[in-house]
Amino acid sequence: MTQAPAAPKAVRRRHDREIIALAVPAFGALVAEPLFVLADSAIVGHLGTAQLAGLGVASALLTTAVSIFVFLAYATTGAVARRVGAGDLQAAIRQGMDGIWLALLLGAAVIAVVLPTAPALVDLFGASDTAAPYAITYLRISSFGIPAMLVVLAATGVLRGLQDTRTPLYVAIGGFVANAVLNVGLVYGADLGIAGSAWGTVIAQCGMAAVYLFVVVRGAKRHGASLRPDAAGIRACAQAGVPLLVRTLSLRAILMIATAVAARLGDSDIAAHQIVLSLWSLLAFALDAIAIAGQAIIGRYLGAGDTDGARAVCRRMVQWGIASGVVLGLLVVLARPLFIPLFTGDATVQDAALPALIVVALAQPVCGIVFVLDGVLMGAGDGPYLAWAMIVTLAIFTPVALLVPTFGGGLTALWGAMTLMMAVRMATLWLRSRSGRWLVTGATR
C-alpha cells in the first residue's frame, strides 16, 4: 500500500521546522560576529582617542578584506548541501576540505600583501598622523589571524551544508567570550596596549578555526574522506567563488557610493546616514539568517533531485521573508524615537535620520524577498546569474544615487535610491526564480 502524499499544511509545517532549525542559530552566529569589533572598541577606547581611531581604520580594512572572501561560506554551503542531498557524505566533506584549503591559500596571500603595504593602506583610509601608528600596529598583527578567519568562513559553509547551524553558533559565542577575556588580559594585564587587543583577537580567531577543523576532520575520518589538498578540487572551489566575489564587490561598491553621496550632502547627513546604515545592517543579519537556511535546504533538495520540493520550500521561504520584513519594518517605525537618541543628541542629525528610517522600514518586505531569493539561488549554485544581476543593479543605482545632491531630497532621497536598488535586485531575482532555470539537480551543478 502506497503512502498518501503529505497534505499542504503538513508540508508547510515541515518546511517551517527546517527553516527555524537552521535560521535561528544562524542569526545568533551572525549577530555574534560584529560583537568582536564592539568588544575591541570598548576595551581599546579606554586607552585613548588616537588608539580608538586607529582601531577604527584597521577594523574597516580587515572587515573589507574578509567580506570580499565571504564566498568561501556561500559557495561551500550549496555545494556541500547538494552532496548531502545526493546521499554522498564522503564527497560532501571532501568538497568542504577543498574549500578550507582554498581559505588557507587565500589567507596566506592576504598576509603577504598586508604586511608590507599596511602603512599605505592606512594612509589610503585617511588616518590622522596620531592614529596611523596604532592602525598600522593593529592591522599588521591582526593580519596573522586572517587565514583563521577565512578557515572559519569555509568551515561554517561546510557545517551549514551539512544542515548544522548550531555548531557555528556555539563556536561564535565561545570565540566572543575568549576574545573579550584575552583583550582585557593582554591590553591591561600585560600592558600591551592596542597590540594586546590585536593579539587577543588573533588568538581567539585561531581557536575558533581549530574547533572547526577538529569537527570537520572528525567527520572526514568517520566517512573516509581524504584530508589532503586536491588541486582540481581547490581550483573548482575558486572558479565557483568568482561569480560570488563579483556579486560581493558590486554590493560593496553600492554601499561605498551611498556613503560618498551622503558625505557630499553635509556633516549632519553623513552622521545620520551612518546611524541609518547601522540599523539597516542589523536588520540584514535577521533576514540573512533565512537566506542561510535557504542555501542549505535548497542545495539538499536539488542534490536529491527533488525539484518540486525545492520549488515548494522556495515559496515558503519567500513567505517567511515577506512576513519577517513586515515585522522588522513595524519595529523600526515603533522604535525609531528610541533608537536615534542612542547615537546622537544633535537635533539636526535626528531630523535627517527620522524620515530616512521610515523609508528603510517601508523597504523591509522587499529586502526580505531579496535576501531569501539570494540565498535560494546561492544554494542552487546559480552564482553567474547573481553576479550579472548585481552588476545590472549597480549600473542602475549609481547614476540615480549620484543625482541626489543635484535634485535635492537629502538623505531621504538617497535611501529612496537604496530602496530602488533593492527593488531592482528583487525584480532580477524574482524573474530568475520564476524561470526555473536554477532548478539544476544532481550532486554537482
PDB file of C-alpha atoms in Angstrom, residues 37-314:
ATOM      1  CA  VAL A  37      34.611  44.632  16.924  1.00  0.00           C
ATOM      2  CA  LEU A  38      32.345  46.121  19.590  1.00  0.00           C
ATOM      3  CA  ALA A  39      34.295  44.378  22.364  1.00  0.00           C
ATOM      4  CA  ASP A  40      37.620  45.532  20.914  1.00  0.00           C
ATOM      5  CA  SER A  41      36.283  49.090  20.591  1.00  0.00           C
ATOM      6  CA  ALA A  42      35.029  49.170  24.187  1.00  0.00           C
ATOM      7  CA  ILE A  43      38.373  47.926  25.538  1.00  0.00           C
ATOM      8  CA  VAL A  44      40.674  49.972  23.296  1.00  0.00           C
ATOM      9  CA  GLY A  45      38.518  53.091  23.698  1.00  0.00           C
ATOM     10  CA  HIS A  46      39.752  53.466  27.282  1.00  0.00           C
ATOM     11  CA  LEU A  47      43.347  53.693  26.045  1.00  0.00           C
ATOM     12  CA  GLY A  48      42.695  56.998  24.272  1.00  0.00           C
ATOM     13  CA  THR A  49      41.082  58.641  21.264  1.00  0.00           C
ATOM     14  CA  ALA A  50      44.055  58.061  18.954  1.00  0.00           C
ATOM     15  CA  GLN A  51      44.089  54.332  19.749  1.00  0.00           C
ATOM     16  CA  LEU A  52      40.348  54.053  19.148  1.00  0.00           C
ATOM     17  CA  ALA A  53      40.642  55.937  15.869  1.00  0.00           C
ATOM     18  CA  GLY A  54      43.474  53.632  14.797  1.00  0.00           C
ATOM     19  CA  LEU A  55      41.368  50.595  15.650  1.00  0.00           C
ATOM     20  CA  GLY A  56      38.500  52.033  13.600  1.00  0.00           C
ATOM     21  CA  VAL A  57      40.639  52.359  10.478  1.00  0.00           C
ATOM     22  CA  ALA A  58      42.274  48.941  10.870  1.00  0.00           C
ATOM     23  CA  SER A  59      38.938  47.242  11.592  1.00  0.00           C
ATOM     24  CA  ALA A  60      37.405  48.794   8.469  1.00  0.00           C
ATOM     25  CA  LEU A  61      40.264  47.411   6.376  1.00  0.00           C
ATOM     26  CA  LEU A  62      40.047  43.958   7.948  1.00  0.00           C
ATOM     27  CA  THR A  63      36.255  43.824   7.613  1.00  0.00           C
ATOM     28  CA  THR A  64      36.514  44.770   3.942  1.00  0.00           C
ATOM     29  CA  ALA A  65      39.184  42.136   3.299  1.00  0.00           C
ATOM     30  CA  VAL A  66      37.195  39.363   4.973  1.00  0.00           C
ATOM     31  CA  SER A  67      33.845  40.357   3.424  1.00  0.00           C
ATOM     32  CA  ILE A  68      35.391  40.042  -0.031  1.00  0.00           C
ATOM     33  CA  PHE A  69      36.011  36.358   0.663  1.00  0.00           C
ATOM     34  CA  VAL A  70      32.571  35.599   2.120  1.00  0.00           C
ATOM     35  CA  PHE A  71      32.034  33.410  -0.960  1.00  0.00           C
ATOM     36  CA  LEU A  72      34.052  30.783   0.918  1.00  0.00           C
ATOM     37  CA  ALA A  73      30.991  30.265   3.110  1.00  0.00           C
ATOM     38  CA  TYR A  74      28.303  30.837   0.484  1.00  0.00           C
ATOM     39  CA  ALA A  75      29.706  28.660  -2.296  1.00  0.00           C
ATOM     40  CA  THR A  76      30.689  25.878   0.100  1.00  0.00           C
ATOM     41  CA  THR A  77      27.235  25.724   1.724  1.00  0.00           C
ATOM     42  CA  GLY A  78      25.362  24.990  -1.509  1.00  0.00           C
ATOM     43  CA  ALA A  79      27.990  22.619  -2.896  1.00  0.00           C
ATOM     44  CA  VAL A  80      28.157  20.550   0.306  1.00  0.00           C
ATOM     45  CA  ALA A  81      24.357  20.533   0.679  1.00  0.00           C
ATOM     46  CA  ARG A  82      23.969  19.117  -2.846  1.00  0.00           C
ATOM     47  CA  ARG A  83      26.152  16.167  -1.977  1.00  0.00           C
ATOM     48  CA  VAL A  84      24.280  15.681   1.279  1.00  0.00           C
ATOM     49  CA  GLY A  85      21.039  15.564  -0.699  1.00  0.00           C
ATOM     50  CA  ALA A  86      22.586  13.038  -3.067  1.00  0.00           C
ATOM     51  CA  GLY A  87      23.448  10.848  -0.072  1.00  0.00           C
ATOM     52  CA  ASP A  88      27.232  11.101  -0.520  1.00  0.00           C
ATOM     53  CA  LEU A  89      28.565  12.431   2.792  1.00  0.00           C
ATOM     54  CA  GLN A  90      32.125  11.462   1.918  1.00  0.00           C
ATOM     55  CA  ALA A  91      32.063  13.679  -1.184  1.00  0.00           C
ATOM     56  CA  ALA A  92      30.307  16.418   0.815  1.00  0.00           C
ATOM     57  CA  ILE A  93      33.111  16.595   3.367  1.00  0.00           C
ATOM     58  CA  ARG A  94      35.737  16.264   0.637  1.00  0.00           C
ATOM     59  CA  GLN A  95      34.157  19.297  -1.032  1.00  0.00           C
ATOM     60  CA  GLY A  96      34.346  21.125   2.283  1.00  0.00           C
ATOM     61  CA  MET A  97      38.031  20.290   2.714  1.00  0.00           C
ATOM     62  CA  ASP A  98      38.747  21.769  -0.722  1.00  0.00           C
ATOM     63  CA  GLY A  99      37.111  24.991   0.458  1.00  0.00           C
ATOM     64  CA  ILE A 100      39.179  25.017   3.651  1.00  0.00           C
ATOM     65  CA  TRP A 101      42.431  24.502   1.719  1.00  0.00           C
ATOM     66  CA  LEU A 102      41.437  27.383  -0.580  1.00  0.00           C
ATOM     67  CA  ALA A 103      40.810  29.534   2.509  1.00  0.00           C
ATOM     68  CA  LEU A 104      44.319  28.794   3.821  1.00  0.00           C
ATOM     69  CA  LEU A 105      45.902  29.685   0.476  1.00  0.00           C
ATOM     70  CA  LEU A 106      43.956  32.930   0.207  1.00  0.00           C
ATOM     71  CA  GLY A 107      44.771  33.787   3.822  1.00  0.00           C
ATOM     72  CA  ALA A 108      48.498  33.337   3.200  1.00  0.00           C
ATOM     73  CA  ALA A 109      48.234  35.576   0.114  1.00  0.00           C
ATOM     74  CA  VAL A 110      46.457  38.298   2.111  1.00  0.00           C
ATOM     75  CA  ILE A 111      49.178  38.249   4.786  1.00  0.00           C
ATOM     76  CA  ALA A 112      51.819  38.606   2.080  1.00  0.00           C
ATOM     77  CA  VAL A 113      50.023  41.703   0.770  1.00  0.00           C
ATOM     78  CA  VAL A 114      49.013  43.360   4.053  1.00  0.00           C
ATOM     79  CA  LEU A 115      52.301  43.180   5.985  1.00  0.00           C
ATOM     80  CA  PRO A 116      54.391  45.315   3.594  1.00  0.00           C
ATOM     81  CA  THR A 117      51.543  47.602   2.489  1.00  0.00           C
ATOM     82  CA  ALA A 118      49.934  48.307   5.891  1.00  0.00           C
ATOM     83  CA  PRO A 119      51.202  51.939   6.078  1.00  0.00           C
ATOM     84  CA  ALA A 120      49.942  52.702   2.564  1.00  0.00           C
ATOM     85  CA  LEU A 121      46.559  51.078   3.253  1.00  0.00           C
ATOM     86  CA  VAL A 122      46.126  53.046   6.473  1.00  0.00           C
ATOM     87  CA  ASP A 123      47.050  56.259   4.675  1.00  0.00           C
ATOM     88  CA  LEU A 124      44.552  55.453   1.909  1.00  0.00           C
ATOM     89  CA  PHE A 125      41.775  55.339   4.506  1.00  0.00           C
ATOM     90  CA  GLY A 126      42.747  58.800   5.699  1.00  0.00           C
ATOM     91  CA  ALA A 127      44.044  58.024   9.193  1.00  0.00           C
ATOM     92  CA  SER A 128      45.428  61.019  11.068  1.00  0.00           C
ATOM     93  CA  ASP A 129      49.105  61.278  11.989  1.00  0.00           C
ATOM     94  CA  THR A 130      48.322  60.398  15.603  1.00  0.00           C
ATOM     95  CA  ALA A 131      46.044  57.443  14.783  1.00  0.00           C
ATOM     96  CA  ALA A 132      48.099  55.959  11.921  1.00  0.00           C
ATOM     97  CA  PRO A 133      50.810  54.239  14.046  1.00  0.00           C
ATOM     98  CA  TYR A 134      48.145  52.455  16.104  1.00  0.00           C
ATOM     99  CA  ALA A 135      46.226  51.463  12.972  1.00  0.00           C
ATOM    100  CA  ILE A 136      49.374  50.044  11.366  1.00  0.00           C
ATOM    101  CA  THR A 137      50.251  48.074  14.504  1.00  0.00           C
ATOM    102  CA  TYR A 138      46.749  46.610  14.823  1.00  0.00           C
ATOM    103  CA  LEU A 139      46.495  45.826  11.098  1.00  0.00           C
ATOM    104  CA  ARG A 140      49.854  44.061  10.862  1.00  0.00           C
ATOM    105  CA  ILE A 141      49.274  41.893  13.928  1.00  0.00           C
ATOM    106  CA  SER A 142      45.668  41.126  13.004  1.00  0.00           C
ATOM    107  CA  SER A 143      46.684  40.051   9.517  1.00  0.00           C
ATOM    108  CA  PHE A 144      48.121  36.873  11.072  1.00  0.00           C
ATOM    109  CA  GLY A 145      44.576  35.942  12.035  1.00  0.00           C
ATOM    110  CA  ILE A 146      43.169  36.328   8.516  1.00  0.00           C
ATOM    111  CA  PRO A 147      43.862  32.691   7.473  1.00  0.00           C
ATOM    112  CA  ALA A 148      41.960  31.572  10.577  1.00  0.00           C
ATOM    113  CA  MET A 149      39.114  33.977   9.766  1.00  0.00           C
ATOM    114  CA  LEU A 150      38.857  32.575   6.240  1.00  0.00           C
ATOM    115  CA  VAL A 151      39.011  28.983   7.517  1.00  0.00           C
ATOM    116  CA  VAL A 152      36.115  29.865   9.829  1.00  0.00           C
ATOM    117  CA  LEU A 153      34.143  31.126   6.806  1.00  0.00           C
ATOM    118  CA  ALA A 154      34.811  27.979   4.773  1.00  0.00           C
ATOM    119  CA  ALA A 155      34.195  25.593   7.677  1.00  0.00           C
ATOM    120  CA  THR A 156      30.988  27.433   8.563  1.00  0.00           C
ATOM    121  CA  GLY A 157      29.879  26.784   4.990  1.00  0.00           C
ATOM    122  CA  VAL A 158      30.704  23.085   5.404  1.00  0.00           C
ATOM    123  CA  LEU A 159      28.601  22.745   8.545  1.00  0.00           C
ATOM    124  CA  ARG A 160      25.723  24.752   7.094  1.00  0.00           C
ATOM    125  CA  GLY A 161      25.792  22.475   4.062  1.00  0.00           C
ATOM    126  CA  LEU A 162      25.616  19.531   6.446  1.00  0.00           C
ATOM    127  CA  GLN A 163      22.450  21.189   7.849  1.00  0.00           C
ATOM    128  CA  ASP A 164      24.218  22.164  11.088  1.00  0.00           C
ATOM    129  CA  THR A 165      23.940  25.814  12.143  1.00  0.00           C
ATOM    130  CA  ARG A 166      24.119  25.111  15.888  1.00  0.00           C
ATOM    131  CA  THR A 167      27.847  24.374  15.976  1.00  0.00           C
ATOM    132  CA  PRO A 168      28.722  27.730  14.312  1.00  0.00           C
ATOM    133  CA  LEU A 169      26.561  29.465  16.930  1.00  0.00           C
ATOM    134  CA  TYR A 170      28.372  27.762  19.807  1.00  0.00           C
ATOM    135  CA  VAL A 171      31.783  28.491  18.271  1.00  0.00           C
ATOM    136  CA  ALA A 172      30.850  32.137  17.693  1.00  0.00           C
ATOM    137  CA  ILE A 173      29.739  32.568  21.305  1.00  0.00           C
ATOM    138  CA  GLY A 174      32.885  30.850  22.601  1.00  0.00           C
ATOM    139  CA  GLY A 175      35.046  32.970  20.324  1.00  0.00           C
ATOM    140  CA  PHE A 176      33.405  36.194  21.507  1.00  0.00           C
ATOM    141  CA  VAL A 177      33.925  35.327  25.183  1.00  0.00           C
ATOM    142  CA  ALA A 178      37.548  34.266  24.599  1.00  0.00           C
ATOM    143  CA  ASN A 179      38.214  37.431  22.598  1.00  0.00           C
ATOM    144  CA  ALA A 180      36.865  39.679  25.359  1.00  0.00           C
ATOM    145  CA  VAL A 181      38.826  37.915  28.110  1.00  0.00           C
ATOM    146  CA  LEU A 182      42.060  37.859  26.107  1.00  0.00           C
ATOM    147  CA  ASN A 183      41.717  41.513  25.159  1.00  0.00           C
ATOM    148  CA  VAL A 184      41.279  42.653  28.749  1.00  0.00           C
ATOM    149  CA  GLY A 185      44.174  40.476  29.919  1.00  0.00           C
ATOM    150  CA  LEU A 186      46.618  41.490  27.182  1.00  0.00           C
ATOM    151  CA  VAL A 187      45.655  45.163  26.868  1.00  0.00           C
ATOM    152  CA  TYR A 188      45.608  45.956  30.595  1.00  0.00           C
ATOM    153  CA  GLY A 189      47.010  42.924  32.439  1.00  0.00           C
ATOM    154  CA  ALA A 190      50.068  42.555  30.198  1.00  0.00           C
ATOM    155  CA  ASP A 191      50.076  46.299  29.385  1.00  0.00           C
ATOM    156  CA  LEU A 192      50.429  45.658  25.638  1.00  0.00           C
ATOM    157  CA  GLY A 193      48.017  48.396  24.616  1.00  0.00           C
ATOM    158  CA  ILE A 194      46.428  48.160  21.184  1.00  0.00           C
ATOM    159  CA  ALA A 195      48.871  45.396  20.209  1.00  0.00           C
ATOM    160  CA  GLY A 196      47.383  43.289  23.011  1.00  0.00           C
ATOM    161  CA  SER A 197      43.919  43.772  21.550  1.00  0.00           C
ATOM    162  CA  ALA A 198      45.151  42.616  18.152  1.00  0.00           C
ATOM    163  CA  TRP A 199      46.909  39.556  19.576  1.00  0.00           C
ATOM    164  CA  GLY A 200      43.866  38.670  21.672  1.00  0.00           C
ATOM    165  CA  THR A 201      41.655  38.720  18.589  1.00  0.00           C
ATOM    166  CA  VAL A 202      44.172  36.656  16.584  1.00  0.00           C
ATOM    167  CA  ILE A 203      44.337  34.006  19.315  1.00  0.00           C
ATOM    168  CA  ALA A 204      40.546  33.856  19.590  1.00  0.00           C
ATOM    169  CA  GLN A 205      40.185  33.510  15.810  1.00  0.00           C
ATOM    170  CA  CYS A 206      42.795  30.753  15.690  1.00  0.00           C
ATOM    171  CA  GLY A 207      40.947  28.972  18.482  1.00  0.00           C
ATOM    172  CA  MET A 208      37.698  29.157  16.553  1.00  0.00           C
ATOM    173  CA  ALA A 209      39.397  27.809  13.423  1.00  0.00           C
ATOM    174  CA  ALA A 210      40.920  24.967  15.455  1.00  0.00           C
ATOM    175  CA  VAL A 211      37.493  23.937  16.775  1.00  0.00           C
ATOM    176  CA  TYR A 212      36.034  23.970  13.276  1.00  0.00           C
ATOM    177  CA  LEU A 213      38.933  21.937  11.904  1.00  0.00           C
ATOM    178  CA  PHE A 214      38.514  19.393  14.694  1.00  0.00           C
ATOM    179  CA  VAL A 215      34.812  18.987  13.837  1.00  0.00           C
ATOM    180  CA  VAL A 216      35.406  18.726  10.079  1.00  0.00           C
ATOM    181  CA  VAL A 217      38.416  16.393  10.393  1.00  0.00           C
ATOM    182  CA  ARG A 218      36.467  14.133  12.744  1.00  0.00           C
ATOM    183  CA  GLY A 219      33.672  13.965  10.179  1.00  0.00           C
ATOM    184  CA  ALA A 220      36.163  13.279   7.387  1.00  0.00           C
ATOM    185  CA  LYS A 221      37.682  10.342   9.281  1.00  0.00           C
ATOM    186  CA  ARG A 222      34.242   8.970  10.107  1.00  0.00           C
ATOM    187  CA  HIS A 223      33.204   8.947   6.447  1.00  0.00           C
ATOM    188  CA  GLY A 224      36.577   8.074   4.935  1.00  0.00           C
ATOM    189  CA  ALA A 225      37.104  11.427   3.192  1.00  0.00           C
ATOM    190  CA  SER A 226      40.647  12.430   2.283  1.00  0.00           C
ATOM    191  CA  LEU A 227      42.185  15.396   4.114  1.00  0.00           C
ATOM    192  CA  ARG A 228      44.908  16.016   1.555  1.00  0.00           C
ATOM    193  CA  PRO A 229      44.738  19.087  -0.678  1.00  0.00           C
ATOM    194  CA  ASP A 230      43.381  18.306  -4.136  1.00  0.00           C
ATOM    195  CA  ALA A 231      44.462  20.786  -6.806  1.00  0.00           C
ATOM    196  CA  ALA A 232      41.478  20.105  -9.057  1.00  0.00           C
ATOM    197  CA  GLY A 233      39.019  20.436  -6.173  1.00  0.00           C
ATOM    198  CA  ILE A 234      40.603  23.653  -4.895  1.00  0.00           C
ATOM    199  CA  ARG A 235      40.562  25.087  -8.428  1.00  0.00           C
ATOM    200  CA  ALA A 236      36.879  24.155  -8.797  1.00  0.00           C
ATOM    201  CA  CYS A 237      36.071  25.907  -5.499  1.00  0.00           C
ATOM    202  CA  ALA A 238      37.876  29.027  -6.665  1.00  0.00           C
ATOM    203  CA  GLN A 239      36.051  29.017 -10.002  1.00  0.00           C
ATOM    204  CA  ALA A 240      32.688  28.619  -8.254  1.00  0.00           C
ATOM    205  CA  GLY A 241      33.577  31.507  -5.965  1.00  0.00           C
ATOM    206  CA  VAL A 242      34.498  34.022  -8.681  1.00  0.00           C
ATOM    207  CA  PRO A 243      30.891  34.963  -9.600  1.00  0.00           C
ATOM    208  CA  LEU A 244      30.016  35.384  -5.914  1.00  0.00           C
ATOM    209  CA  LEU A 245      33.134  37.531  -5.494  1.00  0.00           C
ATOM    210  CA  VAL A 246      31.881  39.775  -8.325  1.00  0.00           C
ATOM    211  CA  ARG A 247      28.485  39.940  -6.630  1.00  0.00           C
ATOM    212  CA  THR A 248      30.029  40.900  -3.291  1.00  0.00           C
ATOM    213  CA  LEU A 249      32.315  43.552  -4.807  1.00  0.00           C
ATOM    214  CA  SER A 250      29.353  45.090  -6.647  1.00  0.00           C
ATOM    215  CA  LEU A 251      27.368  45.250  -3.418  1.00  0.00           C
ATOM    216  CA  ARG A 252      30.320  46.810  -1.581  1.00  0.00           C
ATOM    217  CA  ALA A 253      30.589  49.390  -4.371  1.00  0.00           C
ATOM    218  CA  ILE A 254      26.915  50.298  -3.884  1.00  0.00           C
ATOM    219  CA  LEU A 255      27.429  50.857  -0.151  1.00  0.00           C
ATOM    220  CA  MET A 256      30.581  52.929  -0.764  1.00  0.00           C
ATOM    221  CA  ILE A 257      28.805  55.100  -3.347  1.00  0.00           C
ATOM    222  CA  ALA A 258      25.913  55.666  -0.941  1.00  0.00           C
ATOM    223  CA  THR A 259      28.328  56.754   1.795  1.00  0.00           C
ATOM    224  CA  ALA A 260      30.215  59.047  -0.601  1.00  0.00           C
ATOM    225  CA  VAL A 261      26.964  60.711  -1.693  1.00  0.00           C
ATOM    226  CA  ALA A 262      25.877  61.147   1.932  1.00  0.00           C
ATOM    227  CA  ALA A 263      29.219  62.839   2.672  1.00  0.00           C
ATOM    228  CA  ARG A 264      28.522  65.345  -0.129  1.00  0.00           C
ATOM    229  CA  LEU A 265      25.177  66.224   1.482  1.00  0.00           C
ATOM    230  CA  GLY A 266      26.868  67.616   4.610  1.00  0.00           C
ATOM    231  CA  ASP A 267      28.080  66.636   8.063  1.00  0.00           C
ATOM    232  CA  SER A 268      24.603  66.177   9.528  1.00  0.00           C
ATOM    233  CA  ASP A 269      23.524  63.956   6.659  1.00  0.00           C
ATOM    234  CA  ILE A 270      26.613  61.737   6.730  1.00  0.00           C
ATOM    235  CA  ALA A 271      26.221  61.359  10.506  1.00  0.00           C
ATOM    236  CA  ALA A 272      22.557  60.434  10.073  1.00  0.00           C
ATOM    237  CA  HIS A 273      23.474  58.102   7.218  1.00  0.00           C
ATOM    238  CA  GLN A 274      25.834  56.159   9.465  1.00  0.00           C
ATOM    239  CA  ILE A 275      23.043  55.721  12.013  1.00  0.00           C
ATOM    240  CA  VAL A 276      20.568  54.529   9.385  1.00  0.00           C
ATOM    241  CA  LEU A 277      23.158  52.266   7.761  1.00  0.00           C
ATOM    242  CA  SER A 278      23.996  50.649  11.105  1.00  0.00           C
ATOM    243  CA  LEU A 279      20.328  49.776  11.639  1.00  0.00           C
ATOM    244  CA  TRP A 280      19.965  48.593   8.039  1.00  0.00           C
ATOM    245  CA  SER A 281      22.954  46.277   8.574  1.00  0.00           C
ATOM    246  CA  LEU A 282      21.446  44.903  11.793  1.00  0.00           C
ATOM    247  CA  LEU A 283      18.156  44.173  10.007  1.00  0.00           C
ATOM    248  CA  ALA A 284      20.147  42.465   7.244  1.00  0.00           C
ATOM    249  CA  PHE A 285      21.517  39.967   9.787  1.00  0.00           C
ATOM    250  CA  ALA A 286      17.984  38.857  10.657  1.00  0.00           C
ATOM    251  CA  LEU A 287      16.997  38.425   7.019  1.00  0.00           C
ATOM    252  CA  ASP A 288      20.324  36.819   6.100  1.00  0.00           C
ATOM    253  CA  ALA A 289      19.615  34.055   8.618  1.00  0.00           C
ATOM    254  CA  ILE A 290      16.663  32.954   6.456  1.00  0.00           C
ATOM    255  CA  ALA A 291      18.877  33.191   3.370  1.00  0.00           C
ATOM    256  CA  ILE A 292      21.421  30.864   5.011  1.00  0.00           C
ATOM    257  CA  ALA A 293      18.658  28.371   5.710  1.00  0.00           C
ATOM    258  CA  GLY A 294      17.706  28.698   2.038  1.00  0.00           C
ATOM    259  CA  GLN A 295      21.240  27.919   0.865  1.00  0.00           C
ATOM    260  CA  ALA A 296      21.394  24.732   2.912  1.00  0.00           C
ATOM    261  CA  ILE A 297      17.855  23.460   2.259  1.00  0.00           C
ATOM    262  CA  ILE A 298      17.708  24.223  -1.472  1.00  0.00           C
ATOM    263  CA  GLY A 299      21.101  22.626  -2.084  1.00  0.00           C
ATOM    264  CA  ARG A 300      19.951  19.466  -0.317  1.00  0.00           C
ATOM    265  CA  TYR A 301      16.693  19.230  -2.276  1.00  0.00           C
ATOM    266  CA  LEU A 302      18.420  19.722  -5.626  1.00  0.00           C
ATOM    267  CA  GLY A 303      21.115  17.224  -4.710  1.00  0.00           C
ATOM    268  CA  ALA A 304      18.335  14.717  -4.047  1.00  0.00           C
ATOM    269  CA  GLY A 305      16.746  15.518  -7.428  1.00  0.00           C
ATOM    270  CA  ASP A 306      13.578  16.889  -5.836  1.00  0.00           C
ATOM    271  CA  THR A 307      12.673  19.961  -7.913  1.00  0.00           C
ATOM    272  CA  ASP A 308       9.096  20.021  -6.624  1.00  0.00           C
ATOM    273  CA  GLY A 309      10.368  20.117  -3.063  1.00  0.00           C
ATOM    274  CA  ALA A 310      12.834  22.870  -3.963  1.00  0.00           C
ATOM    275  CA  ARG A 311      10.067  24.980  -5.511  1.00  0.00           C
ATOM    276  CA  ALA A 312       7.785  24.417  -2.513  1.00  0.00           C
ATOM    277  CA  VAL A 313      10.380  25.350   0.067  1.00  0.00           C
ATOM    278  CA  CYS A 314      11.386  28.379  -2.027  1.00  0.00           C
TER     279      CYS A 314
END
